[in-house]
Amino acid sequence: MLIGATALLLGGGGLAVYATTALAGNNTPDAAAGHAQHTASAFTLSCPDVGERLRQVPRSAKLPVSKGLSSLDKQVHDAYHKMMGGTGDSVLTGLKTQRAKTIRMMVTAISKDAKRPSYLLKMSGCTMKPVNEGAGAGGNDSTKSVQDGWYQGQTQNQTQGQTQGQTQDPGQVQGQVGGQAQDGGQQDQNGGQQQGQPGGPSPDDFVDINNVQPNADAPPFAAPQGGNASTGTFTTECGRNEDGHFNSDNVIVTPGVSNGAHHTHDYVGNKATDAFADDNKLAASDTTCNNGDQSTHYWPVLRKLDGNAEQKPGAAQDANVGTTLTPATVKLTFRGSQSGEVRAMPRFLKIITGDAKAFTNGTKNANASWSCTGFEDRQLKDKYPLCPQGSQVVRTFAFQNCWNGRDIDSGNHRDHMAFSDQNGNCPQGFQAVPQLVQRITYDVPQGQSFAVDSFPEQLHKPVTDHGDFINVMPDNLMSKAVDCINNGQECT
């Protein structure tokens, strides 16, 4: 039994502060109800996302900014540990001081060769966010759903389908959650993950896919049809990461910094991808793709929450605990535009879709979709699906499909790309390029909990899932892909 006004637990997913009494070992519906009350009193840290607000980062400032962003993430991680012996207010005060110093360094580096981004100096303060508050909209939520522009009705029906399907019956809760354990990594006799996952995920993050109403008007991620649409597809086969290419770097967001992601990434394609791989290194690398495509594809690993604590960066050292699951399938498909032809992507174009900090940032940039094989007319944004036996968990990322025609990257790694509207029209100044869809499936054992790797304060919420892509296709291969798409062919 854990008793105390403020009990802080470090478990398989991260850290959270609880201001209530927690009971252990009671595997009953009443215990599940108690856990919901317990979770309702939990908090995590919410800090302004400095990286999201970056606009112009000159070449001279790229490394200092990269190091600064990684330091800000590490400061939040360390603040959790300080909470174990202090109060929220004292931790927030110290964290603000640290962040202010780091942000000033970044602003100074940028201002040497670009306009001084003084607005960043106002982003040092953090708050405590209730865990049960949800991700929220994050202001003006203009994000396109992964379905948007390919079939209508998905966005407005998605929330309704999730709400109708999110309640689990007591038996399901018992199988998914056992009695609470302080170490957070044990399992009950039914094989379900115990309640001791204070850092996430929580039982409320899971939903039985059978209880979700269909929310897609057409098979998801199908190519556009009719009119002037470019209806072809180009599929590249790059394997399932059988070679075990993992690291906790992020070469797009924090180049030149080891463990810049603070969670583990799963890679296919370019074999040289790490924090120190510049464009020349990527262009010279071998690839796991069978057509010579040297592009880089990566996403956070999915873990089975079995308590396996691998003591290294990106894993247990960053509160990501559990055995890494190898995908059952990985399908990488480029498709066309509803409004007309697509043009070639430039080589070394970098795209991020989704938001690794969507739980605290809000859902403006969230763009991951979860489902089960055989149920892909039911797509989830902020819930993990519980699939029936024989059905696989499906993660899907549909990337931005409009490019500004100039830049292969931008300060926040988003502004140079955009989504088309539901008719396939790009915003003014943008043009249609092939849209990448990463579809990944997993065999997840029945009765076993699972979660995506995340920053500790994001509590392994499914809404934080995200995918990354660097186009390193040889020019002739990109030309082939564009011709196939524009001519309505299906090519590999």
Short mmCIF file of C-alpha atoms in Angstrom, two decimals:
data_model
loop_
_atom_site.label_atom_id
_atom_site.label_comp_id
_atom_site.label_asym_id
_atom_site.label_seq_id
_atom_site.Cartn_x
_atom_site.Cartn_y
_atom_site.Cartn_z
CA MET A 1 0.00 0.00 0.00
CA LEU A 2 1.19 3.53 -0.84
CA ILE A 3 -0.11 6.16 1.53
CA GLY A 4 0.66 9.85 1.42
CA ALA A 5 -0.63 13.22 0.46
CA THR A 6 1.84 13.37 -2.39
CA ALA A 7 3.26 10.11 -3.71
CA LEU A 8 5.56 10.28 -6.70
CA LEU A 9 6.12 7.07 -8.64
CA LEU A 10 8.61 6.24 -11.36
CA GLY A 11 7.34 3.34 -13.39
CA GLY A 12 7.51 1.79 -16.82
CA GLY A 13 6.50 4.91 -18.65
CA GLY A 14 7.73 7.99 -16.82
CA LEU A 15 6.78 10.08 -13.83
CA ALA A 16 3.71 11.76 -12.49
CA VAL A 17 2.77 13.44 -9.24
CA TYR A 18 -0.23 12.06 -7.35
CA ALA A 19 -2.01 13.94 -4.57
CA THR A 20 -4.12 11.11 -3.21
CA THR A 21 -3.89 7.69 -1.55
CA ALA A 22 -3.18 4.66 -3.76
CA LEU A 23 -4.09 1.08 -2.92
CA ALA A 24 -2.19 -1.92 -4.27
CA GLY A 25 -3.19 -5.45 -5.10
CA ASN A 26 -6.97 -5.09 -5.34
CA ASN A 27 -7.93 -6.53 -8.71
CA THR A 28 -11.64 -5.61 -8.70
CA PRO A 29 -13.99 -3.26 -10.55
CA ASP A 30 -13.97 -1.09 -7.45
CA ALA A 31 -10.20 -0.92 -7.66
CA ALA A 32 -10.48 0.20 -11.28
CA ALA A 33 -12.86 2.94 -10.22
CA GLY A 34 -10.41 3.92 -7.49
CA HIS A 35 -7.63 4.06 -10.05
CA ALA A 36 -9.68 6.49 -12.14
CA GLN A 37 -10.07 8.72 -9.08
CA HIS A 38 -6.35 8.33 -8.37
CA THR A 39 -5.41 9.30 -11.92
CA ALA A 40 -7.73 12.31 -11.74
CA SER A 41 -5.42 13.81 -9.11
CA ALA A 42 -2.24 13.29 -11.12
CA PHE A 43 -0.21 16.00 -12.82
CA THR A 44 2.53 16.24 -15.38
CA LEU A 45 4.70 19.14 -16.50
CA SER A 46 3.58 21.32 -19.38
CA CYS A 47 6.12 23.67 -20.93
CA PRO A 48 5.85 25.95 -23.99
CA ASP A 49 7.31 24.24 -27.05
CA VAL A 50 10.20 26.47 -28.09
CA GLY A 51 10.99 24.34 -31.13
CA GLU A 52 7.49 24.81 -32.51
CA ARG A 53 7.90 28.60 -32.41
CA LEU A 54 11.22 28.71 -34.25
CA ARG A 55 10.98 30.39 -37.64
CA GLN A 56 14.40 31.27 -39.07
CA VAL A 57 17.45 29.38 -37.87
CA PRO A 58 20.57 30.39 -39.80
CA ARG A 59 23.21 27.78 -40.54
CA SER A 60 25.56 29.30 -37.95
CA ALA A 61 22.95 28.72 -35.22
CA LYS A 62 21.80 25.21 -36.12
CA LEU A 63 24.06 23.35 -33.70
CA PRO A 64 23.55 25.74 -30.74
CA VAL A 65 19.79 25.63 -31.29
CA SER A 66 19.87 21.84 -31.57
CA LYS A 67 21.80 21.55 -28.32
CA GLY A 68 19.46 24.03 -26.70
CA LEU A 69 16.32 22.09 -27.65
CA SER A 70 17.83 18.89 -26.31
CA SER A 71 18.80 20.66 -23.07
CA LEU A 72 15.26 21.95 -22.62
CA ASP A 73 13.91 18.39 -22.91
CA LYS A 74 16.51 17.12 -20.44
CA GLN A 75 15.61 19.87 -17.98
CA VAL A 76 11.96 18.79 -17.98
CA HIS A 77 13.01 15.16 -17.49
CA ASP A 78 15.21 16.09 -14.53
CA ALA A 79 12.48 18.22 -12.99
CA TYR A 80 10.43 15.09 -12.44
CA HIS A 81 13.17 13.59 -10.31
CA LYS A 82 13.43 16.75 -8.24
CA MET A 83 9.73 16.51 -7.48
CA MET A 84 10.43 13.38 -5.48
CA GLY A 85 11.85 15.47 -2.65
CA GLY A 86 10.20 18.84 -3.19
CA THR A 87 7.00 20.67 -4.03
CA GLY A 88 5.66 21.56 -7.42
CA ASP A 89 6.25 25.28 -6.92
CA SER A 90 9.94 24.93 -6.10
CA VAL A 91 10.51 22.63 -9.05
CA LEU A 92 8.72 25.00 -11.40
CA THR A 93 10.80 27.93 -10.17
CA GLY A 94 14.09 26.12 -10.71
CA LEU A 95 12.97 24.81 -14.09
CA LYS A 96 12.02 28.30 -15.25
CA THR A 97 15.48 29.60 -14.32
CA GLN A 98 17.19 26.80 -16.26
CA ARG A 99 14.97 27.23 -19.31
CA ALA A 100 15.45 30.99 -19.36
CA LYS A 101 19.21 30.58 -19.51
CA THR A 102 19.03 28.02 -22.32
CA ILE A 103 16.52 30.06 -24.33
CA ARG A 104 18.69 33.18 -24.03
CA MET A 105 21.61 31.22 -25.44
CA MET A 106 19.48 30.09 -28.40
CA VAL A 107 18.19 33.60 -29.05
CA THR A 108 21.72 35.01 -28.99
CA ALA A 109 22.94 32.36 -31.46
CA ILE A 110 20.09 33.04 -33.88
CA SER A 111 20.40 36.83 -33.68
CA LYS A 112 23.99 36.79 -34.98
CA ASP A 113 22.78 36.10 -38.53
CA ALA A 114 19.01 36.55 -38.41
CA LYS A 115 16.32 38.67 -36.80
CA ARG A 116 16.40 38.34 -33.02
CA PRO A 117 13.48 36.09 -31.91
CA SER A 118 12.81 37.96 -28.66
CA TYR A 119 9.39 36.32 -28.33
CA LEU A 120 11.13 33.09 -27.30
CA LEU A 121 12.28 34.73 -24.09
CA LYS A 122 8.69 34.64 -22.81
CA MET A 123 8.54 30.83 -23.04
CA SER A 124 10.57 29.80 -20.01
CA GLY A 125 7.73 29.25 -17.52
CA CYS A 126 6.06 25.83 -17.13
CA THR A 127 2.89 24.71 -15.39
CA MET A 128 1.51 21.52 -13.87
CA LYS A 129 -1.10 19.91 -16.10
CA PRO A 130 -3.70 17.46 -14.75
CA VAL A 131 -3.21 14.08 -16.37
CA ASN A 132 -6.95 13.60 -16.86
CA GLU A 133 -7.36 16.92 -18.65
CA GLY A 134 -6.69 15.45 -22.09
CA ALA A 135 -4.62 16.90 -24.88
CA GLY A 136 -6.99 19.72 -25.76
CA ALA A 137 -7.13 21.55 -29.04
CA GLY A 138 -3.99 23.60 -28.55
CA GLY A 139 -5.54 26.81 -29.78
CA ASN A 140 -6.72 27.11 -33.35
CA ASP A 141 -6.68 23.49 -34.41
CA SER A 142 -6.13 23.66 -38.15
CA THR A 143 -4.48 20.27 -38.42
CA LYS A 144 -5.67 18.04 -41.20
CA SER A 145 -6.71 14.60 -40.13
CA VAL A 146 -4.75 11.74 -41.60
CA GLN A 147 -7.90 11.09 -43.59
CA ASP A 148 -8.63 14.70 -44.59
CA GLY A 149 -8.84 15.25 -48.31
CA TRP A 150 -9.28 11.55 -49.09
CA TYR A 151 -12.76 10.87 -47.81
CA GLN A 152 -15.17 13.21 -46.13
CA GLY A 153 -16.75 12.76 -42.72
CA GLN A 154 -13.71 11.36 -40.91
CA THR A 155 -12.80 14.44 -38.93
CA GLN A 156 -16.25 15.29 -37.64
CA ASN A 157 -17.06 11.67 -36.79
CA GLN A 158 -13.73 10.72 -35.27
CA THR A 159 -14.34 12.20 -31.83
CA GLN A 160 -17.82 10.74 -31.67
CA GLY A 161 -16.53 7.28 -32.50
CA GLN A 162 -13.81 7.51 -29.90
CA THR A 163 -16.21 8.70 -27.19
CA GLN A 164 -18.70 5.95 -27.87
CA GLY A 165 -16.00 3.34 -27.73
CA GLN A 166 -13.80 4.42 -24.86
CA THR A 167 -15.63 2.74 -21.94
CA GLN A 168 -14.31 -0.68 -21.02
CA ASP A 169 -16.36 -3.25 -19.15
CA PRO A 170 -15.04 -4.36 -15.74
CA GLY A 171 -13.68 -7.63 -17.08
CA GLN A 172 -11.75 -5.81 -19.73
CA VAL A 173 -10.31 -3.39 -17.20
CA GLN A 174 -9.25 -6.27 -14.99
CA GLY A 175 -7.48 -7.96 -17.87
CA GLN A 176 -5.78 -4.75 -18.85
CA VAL A 177 -4.98 -3.49 -15.37
CA GLY A 178 -4.09 -5.47 -12.31
CA GLY A 179 -3.41 -4.29 -8.78
CA GLN A 180 -1.15 -1.29 -8.47
CA ALA A 181 2.52 -1.95 -7.87
CA GLN A 182 5.14 0.60 -6.92
CA ASP A 183 7.69 -0.58 -9.43
CA GLY A 184 5.18 -0.18 -12.25
CA GLY A 185 6.50 -3.10 -14.26
CA GLN A 186 4.79 -6.20 -12.87
CA GLN A 187 1.91 -8.13 -14.36
CA ASP A 188 -1.11 -9.76 -12.84
CA GLN A 189 -1.96 -13.42 -13.21
CA ASN A 190 -4.06 -12.69 -16.28
CA GLY A 191 -1.10 -11.19 -18.08
CA GLY A 192 -2.46 -7.63 -17.93
CA GLN A 193 -0.23 -4.69 -17.06
CA GLN A 194 -0.71 -3.63 -13.48
CA GLN A 195 -1.90 -0.20 -12.46
CA GLY A 196 1.65 0.75 -11.54
CA GLN A 197 2.16 2.70 -14.78
CA PRO A 198 1.89 6.18 -13.28
CA GLY A 199 3.91 7.59 -16.14
CA GLY A 200 1.46 6.16 -18.63
CA PRO A 201 -0.28 4.75 -20.36
CA SER A 202 -3.43 4.62 -18.24
CA PRO A 203 -6.41 2.29 -18.74
CA ASP A 204 -8.31 5.25 -20.18
CA ASP A 205 -5.83 5.39 -23.05
CA PHE A 206 -7.14 2.07 -24.42
CA VAL A 207 -10.40 1.29 -26.18
CA ASP A 208 -11.90 -1.94 -27.48
CA ILE A 209 -12.06 -1.47 -31.24
CA ASN A 210 -15.37 -3.34 -31.25
CA ASN A 211 -16.88 -0.48 -29.25
CA VAL A 212 -15.74 2.20 -31.71
CA GLN A 213 -18.26 3.29 -34.30
CA PRO A 214 -17.07 3.36 -37.94
CA ASN A 215 -15.88 6.88 -38.61
CA ALA A 216 -14.48 6.62 -42.14
CA ASP A 217 -16.69 6.99 -45.21
CA ALA A 218 -14.31 5.03 -47.40
CA PRO A 219 -11.41 2.62 -46.93
CA PRO A 220 -8.70 4.70 -45.30
CA PHE A 221 -5.67 5.92 -47.19
CA ALA A 222 -7.06 5.00 -50.62
CA ALA A 223 -5.84 6.86 -53.70
CA PRO A 224 -8.07 9.70 -54.95
CA GLN A 225 -10.57 8.97 -57.70
CA GLY A 226 -12.21 10.90 -60.51
CA GLY A 227 -11.84 14.31 -62.09
CA ASN A 228 -8.29 15.54 -62.55
CA ALA A 229 -6.94 13.44 -59.70
CA SER A 230 -3.56 11.77 -59.99
CA THR A 231 -4.64 8.27 -59.00
CA GLY A 232 -1.45 6.21 -59.18
CA THR A 233 0.68 4.95 -56.33
CA PHE A 234 4.34 4.17 -55.79
CA THR A 235 5.28 1.70 -53.06
CA THR A 236 8.79 1.22 -51.77
CA GLU A 237 9.72 -1.94 -49.83
CA CYS A 238 12.28 -1.28 -47.10
CA GLY A 239 11.73 -4.14 -44.66
CA ARG A 240 10.68 -4.15 -41.00
CA ASN A 241 13.97 -3.09 -39.42
CA GLU A 242 15.17 -6.68 -39.29
CA ASP A 243 18.70 -5.27 -38.92
CA GLY A 244 17.82 -3.69 -35.56
CA HIS A 245 18.59 -0.08 -36.51
CA PHE A 246 17.60 1.86 -33.38
CA ASN A 247 18.81 5.02 -31.69
CA SER A 248 17.41 7.85 -29.59
CA ASP A 249 18.62 10.58 -31.95
CA ASN A 250 16.55 12.89 -34.12
CA VAL A 251 18.58 14.05 -37.09
CA ILE A 252 15.82 16.43 -38.24
CA VAL A 253 15.05 18.24 -34.97
CA THR A 254 18.30 17.90 -33.01
CA PRO A 255 21.12 17.19 -35.49
CA GLY A 256 24.56 16.81 -33.97
CA VAL A 257 23.21 15.79 -30.54
CA SER A 258 23.23 12.24 -29.20
CA ASN A 259 19.96 11.19 -27.54
CA GLY A 260 18.26 14.30 -28.87
CA ALA A 261 14.91 12.52 -29.00
CA HIS A 262 14.98 11.09 -25.46
CA HIS A 263 13.01 8.13 -26.82
CA THR A 264 13.97 5.31 -29.18
CA HIS A 265 13.35 5.48 -32.92
CA ASP A 266 12.75 2.55 -35.25
CA TYR A 267 14.39 2.99 -38.70
CA VAL A 268 13.98 1.57 -42.17
CA GLY A 269 15.64 2.69 -45.37
CA ASN A 270 18.89 4.59 -45.06
CA LYS A 271 21.36 2.65 -42.92
CA ALA A 272 23.49 5.65 -41.91
CA THR A 273 20.78 7.63 -40.14
CA ASP A 274 21.77 9.01 -36.76
CA ALA A 275 22.18 12.46 -35.24
CA PHE A 276 25.41 13.08 -37.16
CA ALA A 277 24.26 12.02 -40.65
CA ASP A 278 24.33 15.05 -42.95
CA ASP A 279 22.98 15.02 -46.49
CA ASN A 280 26.29 13.83 -47.94
CA LYS A 281 26.46 10.90 -45.53
CA LEU A 282 22.87 9.91 -46.32
CA ALA A 283 23.55 10.11 -50.05
CA ALA A 284 26.55 7.79 -49.72
CA SER A 285 24.80 5.22 -47.53
CA ASP A 286 23.46 1.77 -48.24
CA THR A 287 19.73 1.18 -47.76
CA THR A 288 17.32 -1.56 -46.70
CA CYS A 289 15.00 -0.63 -49.56
CA ASN A 290 14.99 -3.08 -52.46
CA ASN A 291 14.79 -0.43 -55.21
CA GLY A 292 17.82 1.62 -54.20
CA ASP A 293 15.74 4.23 -52.38
CA GLN A 294 18.08 5.78 -49.79
CA SER A 295 15.33 7.68 -47.99
CA THR A 296 15.10 7.70 -44.21
CA HIS A 297 11.89 6.62 -42.46
CA TYR A 298 11.61 6.54 -38.68
CA TRP A 299 9.06 6.57 -35.86
CA PRO A 300 9.05 5.89 -32.09
CA VAL A 301 9.22 2.21 -31.18
CA LEU A 302 6.20 0.43 -29.78
CA ARG A 303 6.89 -1.45 -26.56
CA LYS A 304 5.24 -4.34 -24.78
CA LEU A 305 4.99 -3.17 -21.19
CA ASP A 306 6.50 -6.24 -19.58
CA GLY A 307 8.85 -4.41 -17.23
CA ASN A 308 11.99 -5.04 -19.30
CA ALA A 309 14.21 -2.10 -18.35
CA GLU A 310 17.05 -1.59 -20.80
CA GLN A 311 19.45 0.81 -19.11
CA LYS A 312 20.46 3.06 -21.96
CA PRO A 313 19.50 6.45 -23.41
CA GLY A 314 16.08 6.52 -25.02
CA ALA A 315 15.01 3.46 -23.03
CA ALA A 316 14.89 3.09 -19.24
CA GLN A 317 17.21 6.07 -18.73
CA ASP A 318 14.48 8.19 -20.32
CA ALA A 319 11.57 6.33 -18.68
CA ASN A 320 10.77 4.14 -21.69
CA VAL A 321 10.45 0.62 -20.30
CA GLY A 322 9.36 -2.60 -22.00
CA THR A 323 10.41 -4.96 -24.77
CA THR A 324 10.60 -3.37 -28.22
CA LEU A 325 8.07 -4.84 -30.63
CA THR A 326 9.24 -5.55 -34.19
CA PRO A 327 6.62 -4.56 -36.76
CA ALA A 328 4.78 -7.38 -38.49
CA THR A 329 4.57 -5.30 -41.67
CA VAL A 330 5.79 -1.91 -42.87
CA LYS A 331 4.21 -0.42 -45.99
CA LEU A 332 5.52 2.84 -47.45
CA THR A 333 3.29 4.25 -50.18
CA PHE A 334 3.31 7.52 -52.11
CA ARG A 335 0.00 8.62 -53.60
CA GLY A 336 -1.36 11.45 -55.70
CA SER A 337 -3.57 14.51 -55.40
CA GLN A 338 -7.30 14.94 -55.85
CA SER A 339 -6.77 18.23 -57.63
CA GLY A 340 -4.31 17.17 -60.31
CA GLU A 341 -0.75 16.11 -60.98
CA VAL A 342 2.00 16.06 -58.39
CA ARG A 343 5.54 17.31 -58.88
CA ALA A 344 8.75 15.73 -57.65
CA MET A 345 9.93 16.19 -54.09
CA PRO A 346 13.39 17.75 -53.89
CA ARG A 347 16.13 15.48 -52.65
CA PHE A 348 16.77 15.84 -48.90
CA LEU A 349 13.30 17.25 -48.23
CA LYS A 350 12.57 16.71 -44.54
CA ILE A 351 9.04 16.18 -43.19
CA ILE A 352 7.69 15.53 -39.71
CA THR A 353 4.07 14.56 -39.21
CA GLY A 354 2.37 14.39 -35.83
CA ASP A 355 3.62 15.96 -32.62
CA ALA A 356 5.71 14.16 -29.99
CA LYS A 357 4.44 16.70 -27.40
CA ALA A 358 0.78 16.77 -28.39
CA PHE A 359 -0.43 15.88 -24.89
CA THR A 360 0.91 19.16 -23.49
CA ASN A 361 1.00 21.18 -26.74
CA GLY A 362 -2.55 20.35 -27.76
CA THR A 363 -3.68 18.56 -30.90
CA LYS A 364 -2.97 21.25 -33.49
CA ASN A 365 -0.20 19.18 -35.09
CA ALA A 366 -1.29 15.71 -33.93
CA ASN A 367 -1.56 13.41 -36.95
CA ALA A 368 -1.18 9.78 -35.98
CA SER A 369 -3.94 7.24 -36.54
CA TRP A 370 -4.48 3.95 -34.66
CA SER A 371 -6.66 1.03 -35.66
CA CYS A 372 -6.81 -2.77 -36.03
CA THR A 373 -6.57 -4.91 -39.16
CA GLY A 374 -10.09 -5.73 -40.27
CA PHE A 375 -11.41 -2.58 -38.57
CA GLU A 376 -9.68 0.19 -40.50
CA ASP A 377 -12.95 2.00 -41.08
CA ARG A 378 -12.49 2.92 -37.40
CA GLN A 379 -9.58 5.29 -36.88
CA LEU A 380 -8.42 6.59 -33.49
CA LYS A 381 -6.35 9.66 -32.75
CA ASP A 382 -6.05 9.69 -28.97
CA LYS A 383 -6.70 6.06 -27.97
CA TYR A 384 -4.77 2.82 -28.34
CA PRO A 385 -6.95 0.11 -29.89
CA LEU A 386 -7.56 -3.21 -28.17
CA CYS A 387 -7.79 -5.59 -31.11
CA PRO A 388 -9.55 -8.98 -31.10
CA GLN A 389 -7.49 -12.13 -31.36
CA GLY A 390 -6.01 -12.53 -34.82
CA SER A 391 -6.16 -8.79 -35.55
CA GLN A 392 -3.02 -6.62 -35.58
CA VAL A 393 -2.55 -3.12 -34.19
CA VAL A 394 -2.15 -0.58 -37.02
CA ARG A 395 -0.29 2.74 -36.86
CA THR A 396 -0.65 5.05 -39.84
CA PHE A 397 1.00 8.37 -40.67
CA ALA A 398 -0.20 10.32 -43.72
CA PHE A 399 2.33 13.08 -44.33
CA GLN A 400 1.84 16.65 -45.50
CA ASN A 401 1.36 16.68 -49.27
CA CYS A 402 1.97 20.33 -50.18
CA TRP A 403 5.45 21.93 -50.45
CA ASN A 404 6.33 25.63 -50.62
CA GLY A 405 8.53 25.03 -53.67
CA ARG A 406 11.63 26.53 -52.07
CA ASP A 407 12.85 25.02 -48.81
CA ILE A 408 13.83 21.47 -47.90
CA ASP A 409 13.39 22.34 -44.21
CA SER A 410 12.24 25.20 -41.97
CA GLY A 411 13.00 26.52 -38.51
CA ASN A 412 10.28 24.49 -36.81
CA HIS A 413 10.47 21.72 -39.47
CA ARG A 414 6.82 22.34 -40.39
CA ASP A 415 6.36 25.70 -42.14
CA HIS A 416 7.75 24.52 -45.50
CA MET A 417 5.05 21.82 -45.74
CA ALA A 418 1.24 21.88 -45.48
CA PHE A 419 -1.81 19.68 -45.97
CA SER A 420 -4.17 20.12 -48.89
CA ASP A 421 -7.83 20.82 -48.21
CA GLN A 422 -10.44 18.10 -48.63
CA ASN A 423 -10.60 18.83 -52.36
CA GLY A 424 -6.86 18.36 -52.77
CA ASN A 425 -6.07 22.07 -53.16
CA CYS A 426 -2.83 23.29 -51.60
CA PRO A 427 -2.59 26.61 -49.73
CA GLN A 428 -1.50 29.63 -51.74
CA GLY A 429 2.20 29.42 -52.54
CA PHE A 430 2.31 25.63 -52.11
CA GLN A 431 2.22 22.85 -54.69
CA ALA A 432 1.23 19.21 -54.54
CA VAL A 433 3.92 16.55 -54.10
CA PRO A 434 3.50 12.79 -53.63
CA GLN A 435 1.97 12.08 -50.24
CA LEU A 436 3.81 9.53 -48.15
CA VAL A 437 1.75 7.12 -46.07
CA GLN A 438 3.60 4.99 -43.52
CA ARG A 439 1.42 2.05 -42.41
CA ILE A 440 2.89 -0.20 -39.69
CA THR A 441 1.25 -3.25 -38.11
CA TYR A 442 2.14 -5.20 -34.95
CA ASP A 443 1.28 -8.51 -33.37
CA VAL A 444 0.42 -7.49 -29.81
CA PRO A 445 -0.28 -10.44 -27.49
CA GLN A 446 -3.76 -10.60 -26.03
CA GLY A 447 -3.88 -9.29 -22.49
CA GLN A 448 -0.58 -7.40 -22.82
CA SER A 449 -0.39 -3.66 -22.54
CA PHE A 450 1.67 -1.69 -25.06
CA ALA A 451 2.63 1.91 -25.59
CA VAL A 452 4.61 4.12 -27.89
CA ASP A 453 7.88 5.64 -26.68
CA SER A 454 7.57 9.27 -25.63
CA PHE A 455 9.13 12.11 -23.72
CA PRO A 456 8.52 11.32 -20.03
CA GLU A 457 6.12 14.20 -19.42
CA GLN A 458 3.95 13.09 -22.38
CA LEU A 459 2.96 9.96 -20.42
CA HIS A 460 3.04 7.66 -23.47
CA LYS A 461 -0.23 9.06 -24.78
CA PRO A 462 -1.19 7.72 -28.22
CA VAL A 463 -1.87 11.25 -29.46
CA THR A 464 1.90 11.93 -29.25
CA ASP A 465 2.75 9.40 -31.97
CA HIS A 466 4.64 10.80 -34.96
CA GLY A 467 6.57 9.85 -38.09
CA ASP A 468 9.64 11.33 -39.77
CA PHE A 469 10.89 11.22 -43.36
CA ILE A 470 13.90 12.47 -45.31
CA ASN A 471 13.65 12.05 -49.07
CA VAL A 472 16.92 10.64 -50.37
CA MET A 473 15.50 8.97 -53.48
CA PRO A 474 17.85 9.18 -56.44
CA ASP A 475 16.39 11.67 -58.92
CA ASN A 476 15.57 8.99 -61.50
CA LEU A 477 13.62 6.98 -58.91
CA MET A 478 11.64 10.04 -57.81
CA SER A 479 10.86 10.74 -61.48
CA LYS A 480 9.58 7.19 -61.85
CA ALA A 481 7.38 7.59 -58.77
CA VAL A 482 5.91 10.87 -60.03
CA ASP A 483 5.22 9.41 -63.50
CA CYS A 484 3.48 6.37 -61.99
CA ILE A 485 1.32 8.54 -59.76
CA ASN A 486 0.38 11.04 -62.47
CA ASN A 487 -0.34 8.30 -65.02
CA GLY A 488 -2.62 6.34 -62.70
CA GLN A 489 -0.29 3.34 -62.38
CA GLU A 490 0.54 1.19 -59.38
CA CYS A 491 4.32 0.83 -59.24
CA THR A 492 6.95 -0.53 -56.87
#
